[in-house]
XYZ file of C-alpha atoms in Angstrom:
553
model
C 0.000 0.000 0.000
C 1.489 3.333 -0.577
C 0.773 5.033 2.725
C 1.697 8.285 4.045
C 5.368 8.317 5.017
C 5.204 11.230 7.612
C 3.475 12.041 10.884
C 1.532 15.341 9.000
C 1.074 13.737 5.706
C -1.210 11.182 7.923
C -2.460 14.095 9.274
C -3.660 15.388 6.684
C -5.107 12.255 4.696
C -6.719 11.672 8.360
C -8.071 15.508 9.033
C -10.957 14.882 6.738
C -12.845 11.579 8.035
C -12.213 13.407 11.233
C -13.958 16.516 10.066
C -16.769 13.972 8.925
C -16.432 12.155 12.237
C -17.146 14.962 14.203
C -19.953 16.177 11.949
C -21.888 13.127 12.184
C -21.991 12.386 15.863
C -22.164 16.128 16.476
C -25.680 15.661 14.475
C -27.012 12.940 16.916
C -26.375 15.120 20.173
C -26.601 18.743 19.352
C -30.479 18.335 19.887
C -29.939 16.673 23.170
C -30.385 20.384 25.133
C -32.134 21.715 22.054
C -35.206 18.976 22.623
C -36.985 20.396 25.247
C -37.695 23.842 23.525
C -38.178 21.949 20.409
C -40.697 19.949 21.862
C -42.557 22.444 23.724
C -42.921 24.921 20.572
C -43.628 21.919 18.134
C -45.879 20.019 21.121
C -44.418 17.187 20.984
C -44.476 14.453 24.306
C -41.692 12.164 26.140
C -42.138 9.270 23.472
C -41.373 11.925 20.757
C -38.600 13.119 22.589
C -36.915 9.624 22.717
C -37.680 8.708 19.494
C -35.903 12.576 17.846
C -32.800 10.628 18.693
C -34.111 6.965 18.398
C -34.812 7.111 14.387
C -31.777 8.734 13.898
C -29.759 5.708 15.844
C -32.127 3.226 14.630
C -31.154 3.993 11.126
C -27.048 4.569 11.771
C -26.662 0.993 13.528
C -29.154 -0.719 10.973
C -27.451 0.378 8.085
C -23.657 0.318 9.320
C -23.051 -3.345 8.540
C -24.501 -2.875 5.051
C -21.824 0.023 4.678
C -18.761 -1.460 6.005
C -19.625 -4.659 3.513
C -19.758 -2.024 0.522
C -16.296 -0.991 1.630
C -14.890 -4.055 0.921
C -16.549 -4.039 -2.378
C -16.940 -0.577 -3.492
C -14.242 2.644 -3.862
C -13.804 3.567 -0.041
C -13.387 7.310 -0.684
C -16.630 7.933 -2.675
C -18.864 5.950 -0.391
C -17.583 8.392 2.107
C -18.445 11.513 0.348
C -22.052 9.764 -0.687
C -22.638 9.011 3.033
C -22.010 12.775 3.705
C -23.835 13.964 0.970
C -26.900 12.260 2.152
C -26.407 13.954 6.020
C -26.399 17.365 4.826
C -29.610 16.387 3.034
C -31.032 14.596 6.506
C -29.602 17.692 8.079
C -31.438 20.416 5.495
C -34.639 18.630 5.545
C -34.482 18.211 9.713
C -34.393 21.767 10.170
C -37.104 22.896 8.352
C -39.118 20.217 9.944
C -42.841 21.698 10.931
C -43.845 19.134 13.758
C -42.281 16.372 15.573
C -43.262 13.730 12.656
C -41.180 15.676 10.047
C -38.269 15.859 12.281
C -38.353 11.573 13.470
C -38.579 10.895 9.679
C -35.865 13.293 8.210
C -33.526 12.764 11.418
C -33.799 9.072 9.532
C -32.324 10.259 6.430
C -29.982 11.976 8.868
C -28.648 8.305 10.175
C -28.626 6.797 7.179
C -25.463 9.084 6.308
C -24.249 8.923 10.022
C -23.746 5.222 9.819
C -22.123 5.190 6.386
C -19.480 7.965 8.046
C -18.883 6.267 11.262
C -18.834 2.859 9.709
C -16.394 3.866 6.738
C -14.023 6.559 8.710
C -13.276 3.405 10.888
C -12.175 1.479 7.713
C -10.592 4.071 6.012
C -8.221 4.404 8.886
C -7.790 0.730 8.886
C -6.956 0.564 5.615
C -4.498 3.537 5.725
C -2.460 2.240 9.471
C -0.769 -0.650 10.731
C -2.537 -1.969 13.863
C 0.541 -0.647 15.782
C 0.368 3.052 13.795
C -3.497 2.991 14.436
C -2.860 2.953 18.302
C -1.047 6.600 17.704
C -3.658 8.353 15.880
C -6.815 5.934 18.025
C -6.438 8.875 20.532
C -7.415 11.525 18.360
C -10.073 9.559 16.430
C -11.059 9.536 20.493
C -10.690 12.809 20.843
C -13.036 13.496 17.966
C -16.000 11.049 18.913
C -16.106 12.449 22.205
C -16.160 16.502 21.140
C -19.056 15.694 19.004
C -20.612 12.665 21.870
C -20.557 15.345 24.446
C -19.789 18.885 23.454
C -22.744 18.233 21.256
C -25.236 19.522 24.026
C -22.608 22.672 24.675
C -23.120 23.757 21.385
C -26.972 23.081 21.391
C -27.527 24.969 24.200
C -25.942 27.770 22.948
C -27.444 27.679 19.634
C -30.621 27.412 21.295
C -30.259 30.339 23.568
C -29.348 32.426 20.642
C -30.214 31.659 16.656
C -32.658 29.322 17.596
C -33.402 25.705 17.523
C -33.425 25.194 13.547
C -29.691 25.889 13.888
C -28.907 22.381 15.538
C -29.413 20.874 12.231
C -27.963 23.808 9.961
C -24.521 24.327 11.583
C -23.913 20.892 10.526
C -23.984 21.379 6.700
C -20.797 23.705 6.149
C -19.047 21.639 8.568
C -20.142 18.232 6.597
C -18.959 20.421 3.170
C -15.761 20.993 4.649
C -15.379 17.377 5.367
C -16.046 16.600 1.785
C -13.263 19.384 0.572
C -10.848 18.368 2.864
C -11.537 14.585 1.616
C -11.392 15.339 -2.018
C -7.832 16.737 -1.864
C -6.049 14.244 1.195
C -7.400 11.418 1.240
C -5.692 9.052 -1.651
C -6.292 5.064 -1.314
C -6.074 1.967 -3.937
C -8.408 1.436 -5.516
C -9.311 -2.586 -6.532
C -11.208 -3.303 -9.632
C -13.842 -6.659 -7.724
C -16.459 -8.690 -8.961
C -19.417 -7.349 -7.055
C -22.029 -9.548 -5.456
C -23.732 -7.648 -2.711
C -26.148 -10.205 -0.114
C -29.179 -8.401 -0.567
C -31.387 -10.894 1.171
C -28.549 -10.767 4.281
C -29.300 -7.193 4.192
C -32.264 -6.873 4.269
C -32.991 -9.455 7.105
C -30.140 -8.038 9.676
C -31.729 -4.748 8.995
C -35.293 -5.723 9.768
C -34.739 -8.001 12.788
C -32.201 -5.224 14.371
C -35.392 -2.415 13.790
C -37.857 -4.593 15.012
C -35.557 -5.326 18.488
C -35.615 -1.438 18.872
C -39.490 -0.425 17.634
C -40.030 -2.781 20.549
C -38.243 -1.605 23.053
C -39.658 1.957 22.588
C -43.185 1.418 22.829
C -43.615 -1.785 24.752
C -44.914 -0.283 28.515
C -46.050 2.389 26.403
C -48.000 2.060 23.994
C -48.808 -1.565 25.086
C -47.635 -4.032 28.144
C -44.348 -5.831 27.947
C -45.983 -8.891 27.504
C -48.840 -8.876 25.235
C -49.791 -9.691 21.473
C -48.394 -7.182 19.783
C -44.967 -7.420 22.233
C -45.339 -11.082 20.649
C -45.326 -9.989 17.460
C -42.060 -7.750 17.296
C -40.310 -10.022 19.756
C -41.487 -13.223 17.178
C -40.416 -10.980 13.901
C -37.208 -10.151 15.500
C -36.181 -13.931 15.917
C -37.780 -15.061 12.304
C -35.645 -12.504 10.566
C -32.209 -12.941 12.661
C -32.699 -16.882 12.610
C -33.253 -15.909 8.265
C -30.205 -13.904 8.728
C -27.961 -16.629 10.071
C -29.078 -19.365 8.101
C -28.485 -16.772 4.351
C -25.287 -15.282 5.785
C -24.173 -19.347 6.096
C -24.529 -19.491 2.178
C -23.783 -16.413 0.741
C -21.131 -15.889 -0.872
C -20.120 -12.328 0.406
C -21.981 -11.824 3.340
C -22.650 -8.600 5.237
C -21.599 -10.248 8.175
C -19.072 -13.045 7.944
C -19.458 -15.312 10.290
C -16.132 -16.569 10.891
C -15.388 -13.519 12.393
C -17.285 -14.968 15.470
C -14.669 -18.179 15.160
C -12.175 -15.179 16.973
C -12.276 -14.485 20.642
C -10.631 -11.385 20.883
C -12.948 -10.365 18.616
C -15.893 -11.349 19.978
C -15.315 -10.270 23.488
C -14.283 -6.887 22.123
C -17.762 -6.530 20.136
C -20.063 -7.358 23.055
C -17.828 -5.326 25.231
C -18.899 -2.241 23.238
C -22.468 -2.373 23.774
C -22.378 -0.938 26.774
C -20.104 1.741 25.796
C -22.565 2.798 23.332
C -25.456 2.811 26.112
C -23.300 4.986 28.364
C -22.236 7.120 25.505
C -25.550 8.088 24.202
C -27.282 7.598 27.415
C -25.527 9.920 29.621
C -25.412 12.549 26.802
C -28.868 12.470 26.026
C -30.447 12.535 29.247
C -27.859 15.146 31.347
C -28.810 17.297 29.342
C -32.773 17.043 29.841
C -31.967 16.529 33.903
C -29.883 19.686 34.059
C -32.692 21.553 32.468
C -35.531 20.493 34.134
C -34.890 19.116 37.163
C -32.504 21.950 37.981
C -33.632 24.434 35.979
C -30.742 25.503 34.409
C -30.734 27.237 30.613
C -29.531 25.012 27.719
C -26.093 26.730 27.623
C -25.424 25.985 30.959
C -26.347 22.935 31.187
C -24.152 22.226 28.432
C -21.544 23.983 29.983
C -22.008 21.221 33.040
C -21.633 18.173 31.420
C -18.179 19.805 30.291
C -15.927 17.148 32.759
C -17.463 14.509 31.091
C -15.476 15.869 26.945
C -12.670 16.908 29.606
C -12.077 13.177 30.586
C -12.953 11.492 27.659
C -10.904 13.843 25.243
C -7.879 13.015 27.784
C -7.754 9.115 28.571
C -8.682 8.568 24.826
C -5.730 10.913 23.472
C -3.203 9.518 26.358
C -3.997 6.053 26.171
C -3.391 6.111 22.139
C 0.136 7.512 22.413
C 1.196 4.764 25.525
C -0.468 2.124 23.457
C 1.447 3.053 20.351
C 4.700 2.998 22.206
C 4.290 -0.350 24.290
C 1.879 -2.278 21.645
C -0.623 -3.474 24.403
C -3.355 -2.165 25.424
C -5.465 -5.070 27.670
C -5.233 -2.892 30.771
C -6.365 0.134 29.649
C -9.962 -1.678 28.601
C -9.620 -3.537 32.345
C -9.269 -0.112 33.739
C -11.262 1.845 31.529
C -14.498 -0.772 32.171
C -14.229 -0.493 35.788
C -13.926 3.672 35.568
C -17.216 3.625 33.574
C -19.146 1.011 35.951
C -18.198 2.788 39.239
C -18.750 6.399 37.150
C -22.548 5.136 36.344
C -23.145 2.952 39.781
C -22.736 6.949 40.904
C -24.393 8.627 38.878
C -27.035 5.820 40.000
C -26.976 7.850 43.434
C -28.240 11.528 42.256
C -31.871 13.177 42.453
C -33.294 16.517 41.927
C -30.533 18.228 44.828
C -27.311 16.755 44.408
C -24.249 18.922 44.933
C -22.954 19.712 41.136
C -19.197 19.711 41.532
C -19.769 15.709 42.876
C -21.678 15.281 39.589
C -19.003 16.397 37.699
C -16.326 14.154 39.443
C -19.244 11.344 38.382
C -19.264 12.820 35.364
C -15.592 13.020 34.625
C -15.557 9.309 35.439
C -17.683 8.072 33.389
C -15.623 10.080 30.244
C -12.178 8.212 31.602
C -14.306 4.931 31.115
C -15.315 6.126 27.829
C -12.331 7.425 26.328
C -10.457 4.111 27.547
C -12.477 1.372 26.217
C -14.592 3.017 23.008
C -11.531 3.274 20.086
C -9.570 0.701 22.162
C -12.540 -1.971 21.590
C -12.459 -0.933 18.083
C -9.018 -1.311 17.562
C -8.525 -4.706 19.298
C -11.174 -6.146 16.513
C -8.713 -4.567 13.429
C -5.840 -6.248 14.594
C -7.563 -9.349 15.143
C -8.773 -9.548 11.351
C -7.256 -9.086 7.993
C -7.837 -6.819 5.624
C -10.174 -8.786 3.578
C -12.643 -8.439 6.520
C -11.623 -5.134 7.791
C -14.419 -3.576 6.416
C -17.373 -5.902 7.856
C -15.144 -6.371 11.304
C -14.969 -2.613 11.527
C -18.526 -1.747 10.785
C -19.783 -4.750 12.855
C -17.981 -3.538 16.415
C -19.563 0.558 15.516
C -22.832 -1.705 14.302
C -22.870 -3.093 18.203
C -21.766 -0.378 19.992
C -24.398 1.759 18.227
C -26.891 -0.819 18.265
C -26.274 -0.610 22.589
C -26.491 3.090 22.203
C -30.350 3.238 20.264
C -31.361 0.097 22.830
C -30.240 1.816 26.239
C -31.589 5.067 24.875
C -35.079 3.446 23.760
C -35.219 1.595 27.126
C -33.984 4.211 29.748
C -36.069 6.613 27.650
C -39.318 4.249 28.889
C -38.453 4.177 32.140
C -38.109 8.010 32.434
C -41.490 7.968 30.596
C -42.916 5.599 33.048
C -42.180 7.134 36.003
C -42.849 11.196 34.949
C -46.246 11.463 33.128
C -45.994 15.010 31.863
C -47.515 16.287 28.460
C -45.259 19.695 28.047
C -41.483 20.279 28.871
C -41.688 23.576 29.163
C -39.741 24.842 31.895
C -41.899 27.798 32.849
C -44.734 26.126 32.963
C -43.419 22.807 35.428
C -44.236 22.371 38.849
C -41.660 21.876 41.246
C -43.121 18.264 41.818
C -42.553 17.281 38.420
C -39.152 19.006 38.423
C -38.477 16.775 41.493
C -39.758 13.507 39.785
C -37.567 13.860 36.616
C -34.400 14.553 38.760
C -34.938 11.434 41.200
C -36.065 9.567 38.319
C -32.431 10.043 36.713
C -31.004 8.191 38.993
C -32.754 4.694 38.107
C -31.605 5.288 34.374
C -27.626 5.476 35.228
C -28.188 2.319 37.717
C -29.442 0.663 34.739
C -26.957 1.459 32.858
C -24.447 0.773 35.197
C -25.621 -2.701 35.150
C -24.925 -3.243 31.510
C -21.627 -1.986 31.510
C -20.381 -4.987 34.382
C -20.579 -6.900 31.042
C -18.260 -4.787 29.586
C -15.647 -5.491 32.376
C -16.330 -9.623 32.113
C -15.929 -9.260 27.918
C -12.600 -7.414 28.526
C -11.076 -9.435 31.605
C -11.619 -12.442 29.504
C -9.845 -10.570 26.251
C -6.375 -12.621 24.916
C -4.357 -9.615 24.627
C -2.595 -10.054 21.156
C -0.015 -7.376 20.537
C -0.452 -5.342 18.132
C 1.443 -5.698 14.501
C 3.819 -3.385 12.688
C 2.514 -3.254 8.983
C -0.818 -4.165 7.464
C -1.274 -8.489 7.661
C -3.772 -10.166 6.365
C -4.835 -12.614 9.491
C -6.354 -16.327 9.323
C -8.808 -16.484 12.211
C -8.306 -19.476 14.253
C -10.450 -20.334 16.858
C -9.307 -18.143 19.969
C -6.277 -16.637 18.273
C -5.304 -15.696 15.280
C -2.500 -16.399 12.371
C -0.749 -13.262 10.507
C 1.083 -13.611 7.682
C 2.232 -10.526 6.025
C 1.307 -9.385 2.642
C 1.324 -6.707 -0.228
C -1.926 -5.378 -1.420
C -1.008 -6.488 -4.990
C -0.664 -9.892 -3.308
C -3.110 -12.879 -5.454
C -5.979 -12.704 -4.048
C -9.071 -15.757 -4.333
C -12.512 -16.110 -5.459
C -13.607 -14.092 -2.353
C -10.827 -11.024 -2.664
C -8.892 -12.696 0.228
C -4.937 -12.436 -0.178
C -3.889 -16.211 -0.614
C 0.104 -16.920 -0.164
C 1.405 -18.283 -3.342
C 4.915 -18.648 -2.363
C 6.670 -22.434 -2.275
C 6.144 -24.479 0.683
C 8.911 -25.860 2.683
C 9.138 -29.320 2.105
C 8.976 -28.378 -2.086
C 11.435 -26.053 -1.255
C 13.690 -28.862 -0.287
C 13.128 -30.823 -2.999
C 14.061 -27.877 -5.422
C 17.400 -27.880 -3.382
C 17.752 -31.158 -3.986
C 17.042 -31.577 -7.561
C 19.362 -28.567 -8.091
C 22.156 -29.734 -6.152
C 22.059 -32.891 -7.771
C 22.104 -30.860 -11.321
C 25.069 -28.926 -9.846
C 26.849 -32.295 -8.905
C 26.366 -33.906 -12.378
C 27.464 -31.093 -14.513
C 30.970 -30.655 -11.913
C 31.627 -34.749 -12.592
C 31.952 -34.324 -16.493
C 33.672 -31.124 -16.092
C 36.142 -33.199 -14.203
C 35.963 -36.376 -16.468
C 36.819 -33.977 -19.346
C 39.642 -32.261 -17.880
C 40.929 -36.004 -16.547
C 40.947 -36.783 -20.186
C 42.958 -33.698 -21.353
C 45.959 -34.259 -18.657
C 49.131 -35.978 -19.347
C 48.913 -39.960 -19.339
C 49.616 -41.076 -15.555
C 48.530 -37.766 -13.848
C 44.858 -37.964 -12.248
C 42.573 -35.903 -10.329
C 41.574 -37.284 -6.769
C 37.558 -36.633 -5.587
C 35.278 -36.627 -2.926
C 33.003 -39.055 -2.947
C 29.149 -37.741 -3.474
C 26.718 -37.456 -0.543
C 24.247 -40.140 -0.773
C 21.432 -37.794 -0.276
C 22.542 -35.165 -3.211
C 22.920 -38.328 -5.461
């Protein structure tokens, strides 16, 4: 591959998925402080207010596997640019929304080009760094995620306060043009002329069980019990279309999933250990915001000014933990560490109601961003370096597919349990009683102890992690059960029927036999050299020889 040979050339072919990094998840939390004034000038309710950033997760995680398989089929770059082409449109359309329908179904188009940019910015870098060079720049990629995870709602607030709401959705389109500038004229990868065969059925099955999973955990206690007929009937479509998914990703030929991806660990443990990252993520951004605001009363500025220890210790764990693991090459105990930071950061936040002092919320706070910053790339960068780069694209995509899919569930279901326990029509602040005030602020509390609950998986998936250190140079790697095989290889390397690199070169034992065919050559053409010169000497002179090795005979 003909990579960037300095620090600031990789830099600069990075800068732009950055750019469109930061733009996308920027999009999915700017309207976290925004929400309440949106909802109380478009009338919306605590369902709608869920589901503003619901649809827009909902279609990011459904349709990131689908993107990271066209990676691996399809010119990298120019997916990229398509996927941010059809934000700014999601974006456009989202702010001249004119009720709270409008804005669920365009913040859909929205996701739809937040997936394909989170999903291929993770591949792109793949396919640009070495496992070991990925650990370097992971930090900043960190650094990135978390300034649009969580200065999102500082922004919102502001733009709120001032322009208006509409702007949420506006700022984002210069910024997502930029992006596509800054793209055009860095970023430079191989392209690989491939016979296409895209699993459309695969596709379309992952997609619809995965939607049907999170439809259901939004409305059931809602809109109907937990367990009734219609709970029946998402819960049995769910498992009809996952079970079709299995059986057709089996068969296929290039599957949006592969499933011997699962045959790995490392790589498993890493992918279940981001689910609750994503819940924690999303969760804690999401619904600060709205307990800031109402249960303390505070303006949307300020509020987003408060959850400011939470980008302060993500930005900084994510940025230092990248450069130590690019020095030593491991990076096991920063995931140990990171996963207990982000349980004991949530088991506190578990603790607060409608009076809690602020500056111990922000030490819970700047917790939960350690946990965050040290487990969310990390995760993502122990799958890479467990794969090659035949599968980088569906490994990559898969891990953000999880990790967003644990984001839209835990926002879905800790969004019903806040809707369960504070029955309010409005979110105005002015017009709130202090009762209500005090019900969504001691209702908060049950919604981080959830989520503190899901993330003790995340320190069991990385506890059991086989730390594999990271490589040097871009291998392609043979999955084997719990560990896995490199063998290093050139991008113009032969590749097979599927577009994985095969090694052509001569096995051992043929290489002996080439030795010894040759060495017997050698030996034959040496004895009638000698027989000829024997011939040409005086009569009674003579050459004495060796006698020839049995085995070169």
């Amino acid at each position: 591959m003909s990579r960037p040979s300095s620090h600031r050339e990789i830099l600069e072919a990075l800068s732009g998925i950055w750019v469109a990094l930061l733009v996308a998840i920027l999009s999915s939390t700017i309207v976290s402080n925004a929400l309440p004034t949106i909802l109380a000038e478009l009338k919306g309710t605590q369902t709608q207010y869920t589901w503003v950033i619901t649809s827009m997760l909902l279609a990011s995680t459904a349709s990131t596997p689908l993107w990271g398989k066209l990676a691996d089929l399809f010119d990298k770059k120019r997916l990229l640019q398509s996927a941010i082409v059809l934000f700014v449109i999601g974006s456009v359309l989202s702010g001249f929304s004119q009720n709270m329908e409008q804005l669920i179904g365009f913040r859909v188009v929205q996701g739809l080009g937040m997936g394909g940019v989170q999903a291929l910015g993770q591949v792109v870098v793949g396919a640009l760094l070495s496992p070991r060079e990925r650990g370097r720049y992971s930090g900043y990629t960190g650094m990135v995620i978390s300034a649009g995870t969580v200065g999102g709602p500082l922004v919102g607030g502001f733009l709120v306060d001032w322009p208006g709401w509409r702007w949420c959705f506006f700022v984002c389109v210069p910024l997502a043009l930029v992006a596509l500038a800054v793209l055009h004229k860095t970023l430079h990868l191989p392209v690989r002329k491939q016979h296409v065969k895209i699993d459309y059925l695969g596709a379309t099955l992952i997609t619809g069980g995965v939607s049907l999973v999170l439809m259901w955990v939004s409305f059931a206690g809602k809109d109907f019990a937990w367990i009734s007929r219609e709970s029946a009937l998402f819960v049995g479509g769910a498992l009809i279309a996952i079970i079709g998914a299995y059986f057709v990703e089996r068969r296929a030929s290039a599957p949006v999933i592969p499933l011997h991806l699962f045959k790995n660990r490392t790589v498993v443990l890493a992918m279940l250990g981001g689910v609750a990252v994503g819940t924690a993520m999303f969760g804690a951004s999401v619904f600060m915001g709205q307990y800031f605001q109402i249960a303390r009363g505070f303006s949307p500025t300020k509020a987003g000014l408060l959850t400011v220890p939470l980008v302060l210790g993500l930005s900084i764990s994510s940025t230092v933990s990248g450069q130590l693991i690019a020095k030593s090459g491991r990076w096991k105990s920063f995931l140990v560490w990171g996963a207990f930071s982000l349980v004991a950061g949530l088991a506190l936040l578990g603790t607060i109601d409608h009076r809690t002092n602020l500056v111990l919320m922000g030490a819970y706070l700047a917790l939960v961003g350690v946990g965050v910053g040290l487990t969310m790339q990390n995760l993502v960068l122990a799958v890479q370096n467990g794969v090659g780069m035949a599968d980088l694209g569906a490994a990559s995509s898969t891990a953000t597919f999880l990790r967003s899919l644990g984001g839209t569930a835990g926002v879905s279901v800790l969004g019903a349990v806040l809707a369960a326990q504070v029955s309010t029509k409005t979110l105005d602040r002015g017009s709130l009683s202090p009762v209500v005030r005090d019900s969504y602020g001691d209702a908060m509390g049950e919604l981080f102890l959830i989520a503190a609950g899901l993330a003790v998986f995340t320190v069991i998936a990385v506890l059991l992690i086989k730390e594999q250190p990271l490589r040097d140079s871009v291998e392609d790697v043979t999955p084997s059960g719990s560990g896995a095989q490199t063998v290093a290889t050139e991008l113009d390397s032969p590749v097979d029927t599927e577009q994985r690199i095969v090694d052509n070169s001569t096995p051992a034992v043929d290489k002996l036999l080439v030795l010894s065919s040759d060495a017997g050559q050698d030996v034959a053409a040496r004895s009638a050299a000698l027989r000829s010169t024997q011939n040409s000497l005086p009569s009674g002179s003579r050459i004495v020889t060796q006698p020839v090795p049995s085995g070169l005979r």
